[in-house]
Tab-separated table of C-alpha atoms and ligand atoms in Angstrom:
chain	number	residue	atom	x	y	z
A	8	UNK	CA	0.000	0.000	0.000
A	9	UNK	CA	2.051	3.212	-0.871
A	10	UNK	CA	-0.224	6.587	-0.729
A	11	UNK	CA	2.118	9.555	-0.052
A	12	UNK	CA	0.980	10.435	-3.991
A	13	UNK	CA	0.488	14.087	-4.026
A	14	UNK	CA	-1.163	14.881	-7.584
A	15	UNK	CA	-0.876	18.736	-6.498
A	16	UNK	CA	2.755	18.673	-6.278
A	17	UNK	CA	3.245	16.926	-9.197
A	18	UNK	CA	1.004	19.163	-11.098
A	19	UNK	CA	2.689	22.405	-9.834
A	20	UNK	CA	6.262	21.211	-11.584
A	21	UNK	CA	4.212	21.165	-15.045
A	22	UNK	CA	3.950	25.032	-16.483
A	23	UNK	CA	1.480	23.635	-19.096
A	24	UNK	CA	-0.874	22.699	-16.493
A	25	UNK	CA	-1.517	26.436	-15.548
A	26	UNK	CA	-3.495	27.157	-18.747
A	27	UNK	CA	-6.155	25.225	-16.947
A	28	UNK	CA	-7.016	22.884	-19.475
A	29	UNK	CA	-7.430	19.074	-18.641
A	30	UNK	CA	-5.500	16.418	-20.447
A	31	UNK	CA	-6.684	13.521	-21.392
A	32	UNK	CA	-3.995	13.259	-24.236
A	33	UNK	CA	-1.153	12.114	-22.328
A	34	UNK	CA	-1.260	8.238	-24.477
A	35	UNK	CA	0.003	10.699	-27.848
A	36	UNK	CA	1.813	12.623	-25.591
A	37	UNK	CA	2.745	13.992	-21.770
A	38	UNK	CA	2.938	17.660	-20.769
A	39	UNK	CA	6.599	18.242	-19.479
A	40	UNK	CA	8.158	19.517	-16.164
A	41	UNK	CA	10.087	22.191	-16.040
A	42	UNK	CA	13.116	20.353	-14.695
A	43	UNK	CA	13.217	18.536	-17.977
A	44	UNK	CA	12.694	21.767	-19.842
A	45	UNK	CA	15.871	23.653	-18.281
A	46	UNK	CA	17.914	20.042	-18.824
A	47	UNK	CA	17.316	20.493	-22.234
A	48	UNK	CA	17.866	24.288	-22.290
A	49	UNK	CA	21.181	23.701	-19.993
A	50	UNK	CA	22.465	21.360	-22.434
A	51	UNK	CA	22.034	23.325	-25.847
A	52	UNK	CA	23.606	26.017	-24.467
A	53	UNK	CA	26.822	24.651	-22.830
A	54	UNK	CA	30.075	23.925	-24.920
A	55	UNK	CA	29.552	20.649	-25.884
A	56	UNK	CA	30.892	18.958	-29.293
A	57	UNK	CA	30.722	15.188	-30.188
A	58	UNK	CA	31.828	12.409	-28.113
A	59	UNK	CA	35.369	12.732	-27.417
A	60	UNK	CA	38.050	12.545	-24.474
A	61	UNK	CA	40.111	15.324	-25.260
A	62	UNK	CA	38.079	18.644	-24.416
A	63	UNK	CA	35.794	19.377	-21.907
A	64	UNK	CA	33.137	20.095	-24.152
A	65	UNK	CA	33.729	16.298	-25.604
A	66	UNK	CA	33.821	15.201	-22.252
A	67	UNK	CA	31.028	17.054	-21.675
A	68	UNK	CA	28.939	15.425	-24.635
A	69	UNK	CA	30.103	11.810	-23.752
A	70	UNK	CA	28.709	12.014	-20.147
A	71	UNK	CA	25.586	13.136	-21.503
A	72	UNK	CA	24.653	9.905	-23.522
A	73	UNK	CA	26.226	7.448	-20.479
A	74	UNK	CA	24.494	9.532	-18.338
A	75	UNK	CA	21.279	9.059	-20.351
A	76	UNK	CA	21.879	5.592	-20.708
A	77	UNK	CA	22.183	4.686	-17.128
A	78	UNK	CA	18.966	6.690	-16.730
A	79	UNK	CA	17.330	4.574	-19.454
A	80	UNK	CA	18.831	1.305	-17.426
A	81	UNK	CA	16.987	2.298	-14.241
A	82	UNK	CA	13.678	3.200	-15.525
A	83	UNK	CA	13.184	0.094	-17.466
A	84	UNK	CA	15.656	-2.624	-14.965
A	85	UNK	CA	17.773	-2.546	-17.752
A	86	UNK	CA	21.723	-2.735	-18.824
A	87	UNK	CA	23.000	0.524	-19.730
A	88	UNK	CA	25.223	-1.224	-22.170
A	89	UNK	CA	22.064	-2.264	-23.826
A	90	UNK	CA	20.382	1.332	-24.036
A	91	UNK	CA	20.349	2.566	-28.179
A	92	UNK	CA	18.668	5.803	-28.705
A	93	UNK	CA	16.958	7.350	-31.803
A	94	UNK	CA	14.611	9.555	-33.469
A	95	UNK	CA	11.361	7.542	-32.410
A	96	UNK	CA	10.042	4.250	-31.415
A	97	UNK	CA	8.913	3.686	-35.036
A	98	UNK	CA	12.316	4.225	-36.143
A	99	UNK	CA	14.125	1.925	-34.256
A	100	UNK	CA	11.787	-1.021	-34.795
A	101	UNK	CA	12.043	-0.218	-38.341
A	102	UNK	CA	15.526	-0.099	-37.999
A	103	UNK	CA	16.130	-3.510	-36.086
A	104	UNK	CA	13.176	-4.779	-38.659
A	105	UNK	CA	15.618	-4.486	-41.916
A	106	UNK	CA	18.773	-5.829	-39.549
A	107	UNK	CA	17.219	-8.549	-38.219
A	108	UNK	CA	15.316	-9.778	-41.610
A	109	UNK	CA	18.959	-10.257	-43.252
A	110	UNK	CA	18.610	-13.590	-41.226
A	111	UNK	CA	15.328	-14.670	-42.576
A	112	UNK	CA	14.230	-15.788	-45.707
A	113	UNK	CA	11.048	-17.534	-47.061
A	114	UNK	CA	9.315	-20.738	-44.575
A	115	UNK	CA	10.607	-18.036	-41.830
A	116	UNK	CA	7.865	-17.000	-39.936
A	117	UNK	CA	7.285	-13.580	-37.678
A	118	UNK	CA	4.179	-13.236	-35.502
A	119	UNK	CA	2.315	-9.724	-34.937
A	120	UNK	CA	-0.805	-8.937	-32.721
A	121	UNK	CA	-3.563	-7.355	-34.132
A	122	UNK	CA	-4.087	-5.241	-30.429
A	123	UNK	CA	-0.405	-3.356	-31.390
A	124	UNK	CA	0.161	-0.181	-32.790
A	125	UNK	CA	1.682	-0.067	-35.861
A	126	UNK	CA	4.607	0.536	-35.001
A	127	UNK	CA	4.947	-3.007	-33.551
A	128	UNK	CA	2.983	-4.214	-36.858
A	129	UNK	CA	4.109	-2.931	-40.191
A	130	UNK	CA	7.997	-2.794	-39.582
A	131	UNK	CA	7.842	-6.590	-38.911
A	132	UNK	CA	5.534	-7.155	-41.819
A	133	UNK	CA	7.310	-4.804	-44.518
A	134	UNK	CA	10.763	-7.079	-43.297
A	135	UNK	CA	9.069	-10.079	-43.417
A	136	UNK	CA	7.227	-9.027	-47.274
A	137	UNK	CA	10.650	-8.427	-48.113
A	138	UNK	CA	12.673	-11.474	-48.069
A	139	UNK	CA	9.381	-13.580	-48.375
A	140	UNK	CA	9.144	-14.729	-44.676
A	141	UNK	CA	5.567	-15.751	-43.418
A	142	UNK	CA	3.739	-13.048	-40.914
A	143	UNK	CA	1.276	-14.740	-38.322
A	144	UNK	CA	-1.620	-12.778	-36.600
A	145	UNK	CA	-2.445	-13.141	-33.302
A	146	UNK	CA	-6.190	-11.668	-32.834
A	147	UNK	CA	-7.704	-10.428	-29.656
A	148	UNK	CA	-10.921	-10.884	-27.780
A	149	UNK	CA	-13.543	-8.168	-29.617
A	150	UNK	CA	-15.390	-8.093	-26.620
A	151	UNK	CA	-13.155	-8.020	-23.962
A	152	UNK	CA	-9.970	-6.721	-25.511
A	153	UNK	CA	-7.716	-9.562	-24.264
A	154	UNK	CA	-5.545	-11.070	-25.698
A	155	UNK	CA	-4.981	-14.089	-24.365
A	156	UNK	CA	-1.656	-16.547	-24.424
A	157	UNK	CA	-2.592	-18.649	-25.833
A	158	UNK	CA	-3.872	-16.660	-29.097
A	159	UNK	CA	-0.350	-15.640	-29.451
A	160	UNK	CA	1.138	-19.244	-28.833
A	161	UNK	CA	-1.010	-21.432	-31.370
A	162	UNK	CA	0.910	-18.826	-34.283
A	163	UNK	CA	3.936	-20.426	-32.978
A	164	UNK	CA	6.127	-22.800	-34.701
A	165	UNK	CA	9.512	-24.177	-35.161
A	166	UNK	CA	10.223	-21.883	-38.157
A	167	UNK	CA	9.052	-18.807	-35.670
A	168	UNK	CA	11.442	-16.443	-35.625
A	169	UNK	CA	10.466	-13.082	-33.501
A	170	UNK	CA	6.974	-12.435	-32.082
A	171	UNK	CA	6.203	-8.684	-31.716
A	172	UNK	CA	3.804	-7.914	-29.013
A	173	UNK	CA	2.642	-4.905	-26.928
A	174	UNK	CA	3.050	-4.423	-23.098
A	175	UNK	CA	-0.198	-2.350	-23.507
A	176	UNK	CA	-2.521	-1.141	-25.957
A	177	UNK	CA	-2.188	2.370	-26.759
A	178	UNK	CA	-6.081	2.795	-27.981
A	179	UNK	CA	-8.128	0.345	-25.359
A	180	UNK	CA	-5.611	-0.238	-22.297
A	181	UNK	CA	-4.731	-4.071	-22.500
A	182	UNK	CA	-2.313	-4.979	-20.534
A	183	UNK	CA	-1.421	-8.891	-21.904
A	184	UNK	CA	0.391	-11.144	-19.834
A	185	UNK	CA	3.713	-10.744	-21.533
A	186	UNK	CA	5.463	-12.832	-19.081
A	187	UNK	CA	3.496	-15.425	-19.801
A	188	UNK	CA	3.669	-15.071	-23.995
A	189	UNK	CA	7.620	-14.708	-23.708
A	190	UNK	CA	7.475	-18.404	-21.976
A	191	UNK	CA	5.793	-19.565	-25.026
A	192	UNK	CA	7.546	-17.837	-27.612
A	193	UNK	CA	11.264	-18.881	-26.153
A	194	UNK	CA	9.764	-22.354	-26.000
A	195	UNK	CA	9.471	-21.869	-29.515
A	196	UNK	CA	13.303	-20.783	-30.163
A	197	UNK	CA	12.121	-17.178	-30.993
A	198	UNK	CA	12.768	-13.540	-30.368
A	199	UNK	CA	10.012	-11.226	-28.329
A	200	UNK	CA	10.056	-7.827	-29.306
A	201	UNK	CA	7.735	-5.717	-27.081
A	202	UNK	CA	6.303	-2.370	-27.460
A	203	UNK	CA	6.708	-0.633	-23.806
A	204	UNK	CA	5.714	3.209	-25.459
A	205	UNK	CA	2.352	2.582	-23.884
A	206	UNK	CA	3.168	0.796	-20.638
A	207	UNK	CA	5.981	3.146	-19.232
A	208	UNK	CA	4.439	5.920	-18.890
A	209	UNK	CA	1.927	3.716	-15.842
A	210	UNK	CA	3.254	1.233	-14.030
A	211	UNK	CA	7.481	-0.135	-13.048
A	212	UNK	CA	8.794	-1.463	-15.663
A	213	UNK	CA	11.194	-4.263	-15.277
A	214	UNK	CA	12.411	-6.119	-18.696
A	215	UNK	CA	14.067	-8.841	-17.409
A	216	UNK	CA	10.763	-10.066	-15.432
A	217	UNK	CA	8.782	-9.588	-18.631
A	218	UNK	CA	10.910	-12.084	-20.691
A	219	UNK	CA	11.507	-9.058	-23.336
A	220	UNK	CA	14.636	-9.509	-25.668
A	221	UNK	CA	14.142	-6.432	-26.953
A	222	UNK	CA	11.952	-3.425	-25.617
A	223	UNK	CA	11.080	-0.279	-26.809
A	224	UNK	CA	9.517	2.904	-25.195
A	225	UNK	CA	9.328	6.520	-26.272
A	226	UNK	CA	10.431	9.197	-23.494
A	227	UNK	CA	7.850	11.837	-24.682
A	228	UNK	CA	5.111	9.697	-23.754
A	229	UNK	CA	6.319	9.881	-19.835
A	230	UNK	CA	7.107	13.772	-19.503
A	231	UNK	CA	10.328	13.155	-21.653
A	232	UNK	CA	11.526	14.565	-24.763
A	233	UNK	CA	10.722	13.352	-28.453
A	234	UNK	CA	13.033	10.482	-29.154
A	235	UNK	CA	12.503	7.025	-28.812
A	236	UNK	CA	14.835	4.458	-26.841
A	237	UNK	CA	15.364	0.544	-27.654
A	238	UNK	CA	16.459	-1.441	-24.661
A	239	UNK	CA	18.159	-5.254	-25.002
A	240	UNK	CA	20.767	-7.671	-23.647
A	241	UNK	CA	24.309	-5.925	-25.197
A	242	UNK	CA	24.731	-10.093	-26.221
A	243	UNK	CA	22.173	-9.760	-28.561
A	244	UNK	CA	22.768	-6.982	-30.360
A	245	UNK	CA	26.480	-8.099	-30.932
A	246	UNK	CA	24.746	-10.964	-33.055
A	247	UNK	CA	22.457	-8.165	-35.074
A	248	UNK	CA	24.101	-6.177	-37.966
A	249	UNK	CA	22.330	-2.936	-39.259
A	250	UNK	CA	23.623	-0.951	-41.853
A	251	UNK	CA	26.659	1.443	-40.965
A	252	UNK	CA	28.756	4.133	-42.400
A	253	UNK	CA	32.277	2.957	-42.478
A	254	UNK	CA	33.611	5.239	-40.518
A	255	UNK	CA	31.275	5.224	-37.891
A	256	UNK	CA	32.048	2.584	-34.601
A	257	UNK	CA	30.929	-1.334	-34.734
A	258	UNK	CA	30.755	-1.178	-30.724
A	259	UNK	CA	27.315	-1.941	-29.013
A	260	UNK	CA	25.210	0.177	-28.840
A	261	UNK	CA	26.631	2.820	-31.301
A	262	UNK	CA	26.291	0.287	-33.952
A	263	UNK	CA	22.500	0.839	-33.745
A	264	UNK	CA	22.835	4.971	-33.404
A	265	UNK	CA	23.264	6.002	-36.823
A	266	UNK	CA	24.527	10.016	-36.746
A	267	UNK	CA	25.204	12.122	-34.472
A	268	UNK	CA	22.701	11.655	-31.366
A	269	UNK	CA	20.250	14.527	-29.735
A	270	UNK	CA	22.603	15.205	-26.650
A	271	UNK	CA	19.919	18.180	-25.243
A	272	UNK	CA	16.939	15.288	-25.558
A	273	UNK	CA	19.004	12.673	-23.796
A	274	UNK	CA	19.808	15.199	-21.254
A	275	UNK	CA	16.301	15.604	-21.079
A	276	UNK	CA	15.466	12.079	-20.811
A	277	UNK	CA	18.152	11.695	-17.887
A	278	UNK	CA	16.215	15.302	-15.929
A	279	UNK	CA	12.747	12.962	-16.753
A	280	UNK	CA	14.028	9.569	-15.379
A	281	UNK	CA	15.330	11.571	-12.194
A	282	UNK	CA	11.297	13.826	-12.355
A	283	UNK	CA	9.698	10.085	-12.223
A	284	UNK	CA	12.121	8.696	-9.404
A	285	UNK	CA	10.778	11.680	-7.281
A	286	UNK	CA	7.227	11.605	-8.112
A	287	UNK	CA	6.754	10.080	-4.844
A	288	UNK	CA	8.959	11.315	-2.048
A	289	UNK	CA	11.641	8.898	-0.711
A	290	UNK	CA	14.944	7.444	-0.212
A	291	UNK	CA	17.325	4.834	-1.595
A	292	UNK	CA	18.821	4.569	-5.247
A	293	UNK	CA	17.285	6.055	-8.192
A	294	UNK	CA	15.660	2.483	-9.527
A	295	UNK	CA	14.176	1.536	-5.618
A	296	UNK	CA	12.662	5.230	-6.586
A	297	UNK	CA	11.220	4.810	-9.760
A	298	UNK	CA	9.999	1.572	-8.989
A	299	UNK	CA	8.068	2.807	-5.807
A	300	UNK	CA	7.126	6.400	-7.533
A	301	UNK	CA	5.254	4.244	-10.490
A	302	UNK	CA	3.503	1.842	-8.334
A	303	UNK	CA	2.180	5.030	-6.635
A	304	UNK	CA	1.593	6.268	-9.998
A	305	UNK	CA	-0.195	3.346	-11.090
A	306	UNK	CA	-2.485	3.489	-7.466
A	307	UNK	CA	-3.698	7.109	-7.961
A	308	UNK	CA	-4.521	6.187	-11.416
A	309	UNK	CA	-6.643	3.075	-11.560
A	310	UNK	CA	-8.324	5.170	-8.285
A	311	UNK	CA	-9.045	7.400	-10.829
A	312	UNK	CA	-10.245	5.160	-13.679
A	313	UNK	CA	-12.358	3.670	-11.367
A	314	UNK	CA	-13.694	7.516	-11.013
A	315	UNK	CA	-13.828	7.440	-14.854
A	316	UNK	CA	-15.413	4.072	-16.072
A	317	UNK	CA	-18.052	4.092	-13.273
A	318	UNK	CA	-19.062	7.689	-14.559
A	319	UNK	CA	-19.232	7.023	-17.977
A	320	UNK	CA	-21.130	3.657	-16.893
A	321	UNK	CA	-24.018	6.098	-15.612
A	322	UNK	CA	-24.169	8.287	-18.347
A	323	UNK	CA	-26.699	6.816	-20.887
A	324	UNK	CA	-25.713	6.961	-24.316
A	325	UNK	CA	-22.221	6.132	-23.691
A	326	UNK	CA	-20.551	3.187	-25.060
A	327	UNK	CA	-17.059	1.994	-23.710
A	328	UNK	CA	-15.045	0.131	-25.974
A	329	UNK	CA	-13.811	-3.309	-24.352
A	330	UNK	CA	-13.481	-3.525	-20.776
A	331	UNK	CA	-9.933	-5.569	-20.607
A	332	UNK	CA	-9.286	-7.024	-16.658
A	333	UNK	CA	-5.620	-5.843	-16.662
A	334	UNK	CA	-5.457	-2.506	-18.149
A	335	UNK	CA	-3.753	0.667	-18.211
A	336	UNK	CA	-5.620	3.938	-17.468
A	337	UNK	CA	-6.585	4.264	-21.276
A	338	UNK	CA	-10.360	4.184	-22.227
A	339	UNK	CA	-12.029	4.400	-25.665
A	340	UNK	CA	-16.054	5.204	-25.726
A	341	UNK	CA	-18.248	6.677	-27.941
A	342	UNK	CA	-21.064	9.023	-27.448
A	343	UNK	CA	-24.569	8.293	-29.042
A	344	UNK	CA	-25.661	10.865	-32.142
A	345	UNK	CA	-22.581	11.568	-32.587
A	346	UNK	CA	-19.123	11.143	-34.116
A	347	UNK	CA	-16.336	10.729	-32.546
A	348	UNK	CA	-14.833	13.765	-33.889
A	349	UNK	CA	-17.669	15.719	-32.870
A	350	UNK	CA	-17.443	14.518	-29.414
A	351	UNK	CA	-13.484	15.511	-29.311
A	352	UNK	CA	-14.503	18.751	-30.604
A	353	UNK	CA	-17.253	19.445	-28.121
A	354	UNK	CA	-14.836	19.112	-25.296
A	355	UNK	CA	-12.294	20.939	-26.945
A	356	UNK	CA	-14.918	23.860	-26.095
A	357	UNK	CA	-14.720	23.153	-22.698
A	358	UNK	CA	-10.682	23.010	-22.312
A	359	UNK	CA	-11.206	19.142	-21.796
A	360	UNK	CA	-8.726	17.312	-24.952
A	361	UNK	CA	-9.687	13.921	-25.151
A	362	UNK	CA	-9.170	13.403	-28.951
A	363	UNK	CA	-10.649	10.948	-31.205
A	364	UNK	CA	-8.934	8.069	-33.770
A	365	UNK	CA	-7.547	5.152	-33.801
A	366	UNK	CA	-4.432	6.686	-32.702
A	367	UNK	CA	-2.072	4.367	-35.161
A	368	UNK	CA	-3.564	1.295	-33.513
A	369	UNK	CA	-5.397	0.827	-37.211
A	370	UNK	CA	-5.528	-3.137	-36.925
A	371	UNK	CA	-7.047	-3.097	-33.446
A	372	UNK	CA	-10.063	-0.258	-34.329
A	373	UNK	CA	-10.913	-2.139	-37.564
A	374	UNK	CA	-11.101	-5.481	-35.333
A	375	UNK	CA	-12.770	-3.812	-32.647
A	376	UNK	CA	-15.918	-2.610	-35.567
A	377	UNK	CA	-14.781	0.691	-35.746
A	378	UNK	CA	-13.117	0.460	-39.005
A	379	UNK	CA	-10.266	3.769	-39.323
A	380	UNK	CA	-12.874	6.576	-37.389
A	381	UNK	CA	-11.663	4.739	-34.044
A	382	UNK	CA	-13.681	6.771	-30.901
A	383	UNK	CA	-12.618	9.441	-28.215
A	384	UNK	CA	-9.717	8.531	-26.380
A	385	UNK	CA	-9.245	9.889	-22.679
A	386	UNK	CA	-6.028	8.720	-21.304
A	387	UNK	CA	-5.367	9.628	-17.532
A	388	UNK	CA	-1.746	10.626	-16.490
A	389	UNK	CA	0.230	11.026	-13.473
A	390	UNK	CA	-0.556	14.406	-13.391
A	391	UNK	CA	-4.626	13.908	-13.928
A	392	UNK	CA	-6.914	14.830	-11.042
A	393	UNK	CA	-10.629	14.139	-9.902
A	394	UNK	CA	-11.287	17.535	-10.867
A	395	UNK	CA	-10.233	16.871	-14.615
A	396	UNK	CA	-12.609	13.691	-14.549
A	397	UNK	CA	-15.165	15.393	-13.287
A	398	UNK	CA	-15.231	18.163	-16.279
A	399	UNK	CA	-14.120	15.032	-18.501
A	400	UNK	CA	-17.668	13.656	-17.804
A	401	UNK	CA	-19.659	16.742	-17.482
A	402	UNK	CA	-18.345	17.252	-20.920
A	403	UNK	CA	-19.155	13.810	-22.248
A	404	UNK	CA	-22.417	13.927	-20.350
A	405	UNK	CA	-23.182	17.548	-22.399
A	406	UNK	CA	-22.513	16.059	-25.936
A	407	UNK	CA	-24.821	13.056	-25.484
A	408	UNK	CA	-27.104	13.984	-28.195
B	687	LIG	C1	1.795	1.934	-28.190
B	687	LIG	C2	2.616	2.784	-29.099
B	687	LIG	N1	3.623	2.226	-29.780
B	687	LIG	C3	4.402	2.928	-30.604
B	687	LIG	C4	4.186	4.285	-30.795
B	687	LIG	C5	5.102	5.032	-31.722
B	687	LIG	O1	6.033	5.751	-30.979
B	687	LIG	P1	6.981	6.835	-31.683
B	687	LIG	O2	6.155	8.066	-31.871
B	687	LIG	O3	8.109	7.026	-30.718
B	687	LIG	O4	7.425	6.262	-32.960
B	687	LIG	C6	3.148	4.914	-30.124
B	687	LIG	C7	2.874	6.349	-30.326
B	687	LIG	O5	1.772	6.798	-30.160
B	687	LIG	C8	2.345	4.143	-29.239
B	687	LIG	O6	1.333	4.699	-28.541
């Protein structure tokens, strides 16, 4: 039981939050702290050059992406040996896509889930089109929104060779037992790739206990700055071989950072891992921190979704999209007489943003019935309070039609 959560302070570090407008946006992206703000600031405007040993400035630039990296490490229970940074989530996966397809070839198979975004689809099935390898769907429960083990383990087979999955679904919530799928799809002799952009920004994440071989999260999604980071054992991406400039280093994890990196993001990324490690007040190192900060986190918001589903459960003409056991904080509803669009809109009126899609997660909205017009989205955040899901449903109440 941890409840020293105090949503005020944490909303007073966010200057975005004093326009007064509640955000129910946070799953496309989270407002930003100040203290990550000035890191970023701090960082552009000190002498700093590329990665070197000789001048300060060098020096300066080399701590910055070690410094970043061990961040990285103790957010996610990772090694920081095994941190690569780049431009986005979606790059990287296509990135380690094209490397890792060299290896395959046709009677190869990869497996996708139709609950992912995208992101964790297409670069796995453009790799796979293009050396003829065999993609596999996993499909999850239309009513529910599960997806359950076992609809990811009967894709498996011997010719398996990586299983992309989420850690949570970015348009319904659904958190899948990933544990669990990694079991079966190591049984199987293959690589799990999972999508953490959704998951880290609401509950500890720990990547070894998940079974992930590779993991990938996006630091703007958790008050960060807009990059994306990759996380794996260093072992395995010795064995994986992207395309490189000659000149540029073999060493892991360089190999996988092509150019020169953002040093004032990953500054940024290392002020944001430090802003969640103090979310909730305490002591100890700065992973016993994070890891008790987002269990906190993850308490004041399913308190809060609670608030939520139970109010849009009493407001008649509202339909909520699956109702998944294990979920994040993420809910997807429509409103009756009207489109989603217009439902976004309305509460765009009323400084509520709660926007409407399918948010990239195309596969999952056409499975769900909504073909690509998705529904309204509200996402809750660290920094949400009852206050914002009060005006949340006043809003939604106001636009039943
Ligand atoms: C679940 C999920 N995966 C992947 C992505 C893509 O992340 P990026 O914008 O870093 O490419 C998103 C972005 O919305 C997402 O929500």
């Amino acid at each position: 039981m941890v409840s020293a959560y105090d949503v005020r302070r944490v909303r007073s570090c966010f200057p975005a939050l004093t326009e007064g407008v509640a955000h129910f946006d946070g799953p496309g992206g989270s407002q930003v702290p100040q203290q990550v703000a000035e890191a970023v600031a701090r960082t552009l405007t000190s002498g700093i050059a590329n990665r070197g040993a000789v001048t300060a400035a060098e020096r300066r630039a080399d701590e910055v992406v070690l410094g970043a990296r061990r961040a990285v490490a103790d957010l996610l229970g990772a090694n920081p040996a095994g941190v690569v940074f780049g431009r986005s989530m979606t790059q990287l996966t296509y990135d380690l896509a094209r490397a890792l397809a060299k290896g395959w070839g046709p009677g190869d198979e990869v497996v996708v889930s139709r609950l992912d975004h995208d992101a964790n689809i297409r670069p796995w099935v453009d790799a796979a089109s293009a050396v003829g390898a065999t993609v596999r769907w996993a499909d999850f429960d239309r009513v529910t929104g599960e997806l359950p083990v076992q609809a990811v383990a009967e894709q498996l087979s011997s010719r398996t060779r990586l299983v992309a999955v989420t850690a949570a679904s970015n348009l319904i919530g659904t958190r899948p037992d990933v544990p669990a799928i990694a079991a079966a799809v190591h049984a199987a002799g293959a690589l799990l790739h999972v999508d953490g952009v959704h998951l880290t920004p609401h509950a500890p994440v720990d990547v070894v206990a998940l079974g992930a071989d590779v993991y990938s999260c996006s630091p703007y999604k958790f008050f960060g700055p807009h990059h994306g980071v990759l996380v794996a054992d260093p072992a395995l991406l010795e064995t994986v071989h992207p395309d490189k400039l000659l000149p540029s280093t073999d060493a892991v994890p360089e190999r996988f950072e092509a150019g020169t990196l953002p040093y004032e993001l990953l500054a940024g990324t290392t002020a944001t891992v430090d802003f969640v490690a103090g979310l909730l007040p305490g002591e100890g190192d700065r992973r016993s921190r994070v890891l008790a900060s987002m269990a906190a986190v993850e308490e004041h918001e399913e308190r809060l979704l609670a608030r939520l589903l139970a109010g849009l459960a009493a407001t008649d003409g509202v339909t909520v999209h699956a109702s998944p056991a294990r979920r994040t904080p993420t809910v997807l509803f429509g409103v009756r007489g009207r489109e989603p669009r217009e439902v976004y809109e309305l509460l765009a009126t009323r400084g509520v943003n709660a926007p409407a899609g399918s948010f990239y997660a195309l596969e999952a909205s056409r499975w769900l019935g909504l073909g690509d017009t998705g529904g309204v989205r509200a996402g809750l955040a660290p920094y949400t309070d009852d206050d914002d899901v009060d005006r949340l449903l006043a809003g939604v109440a106001a636009a039943v039609a």
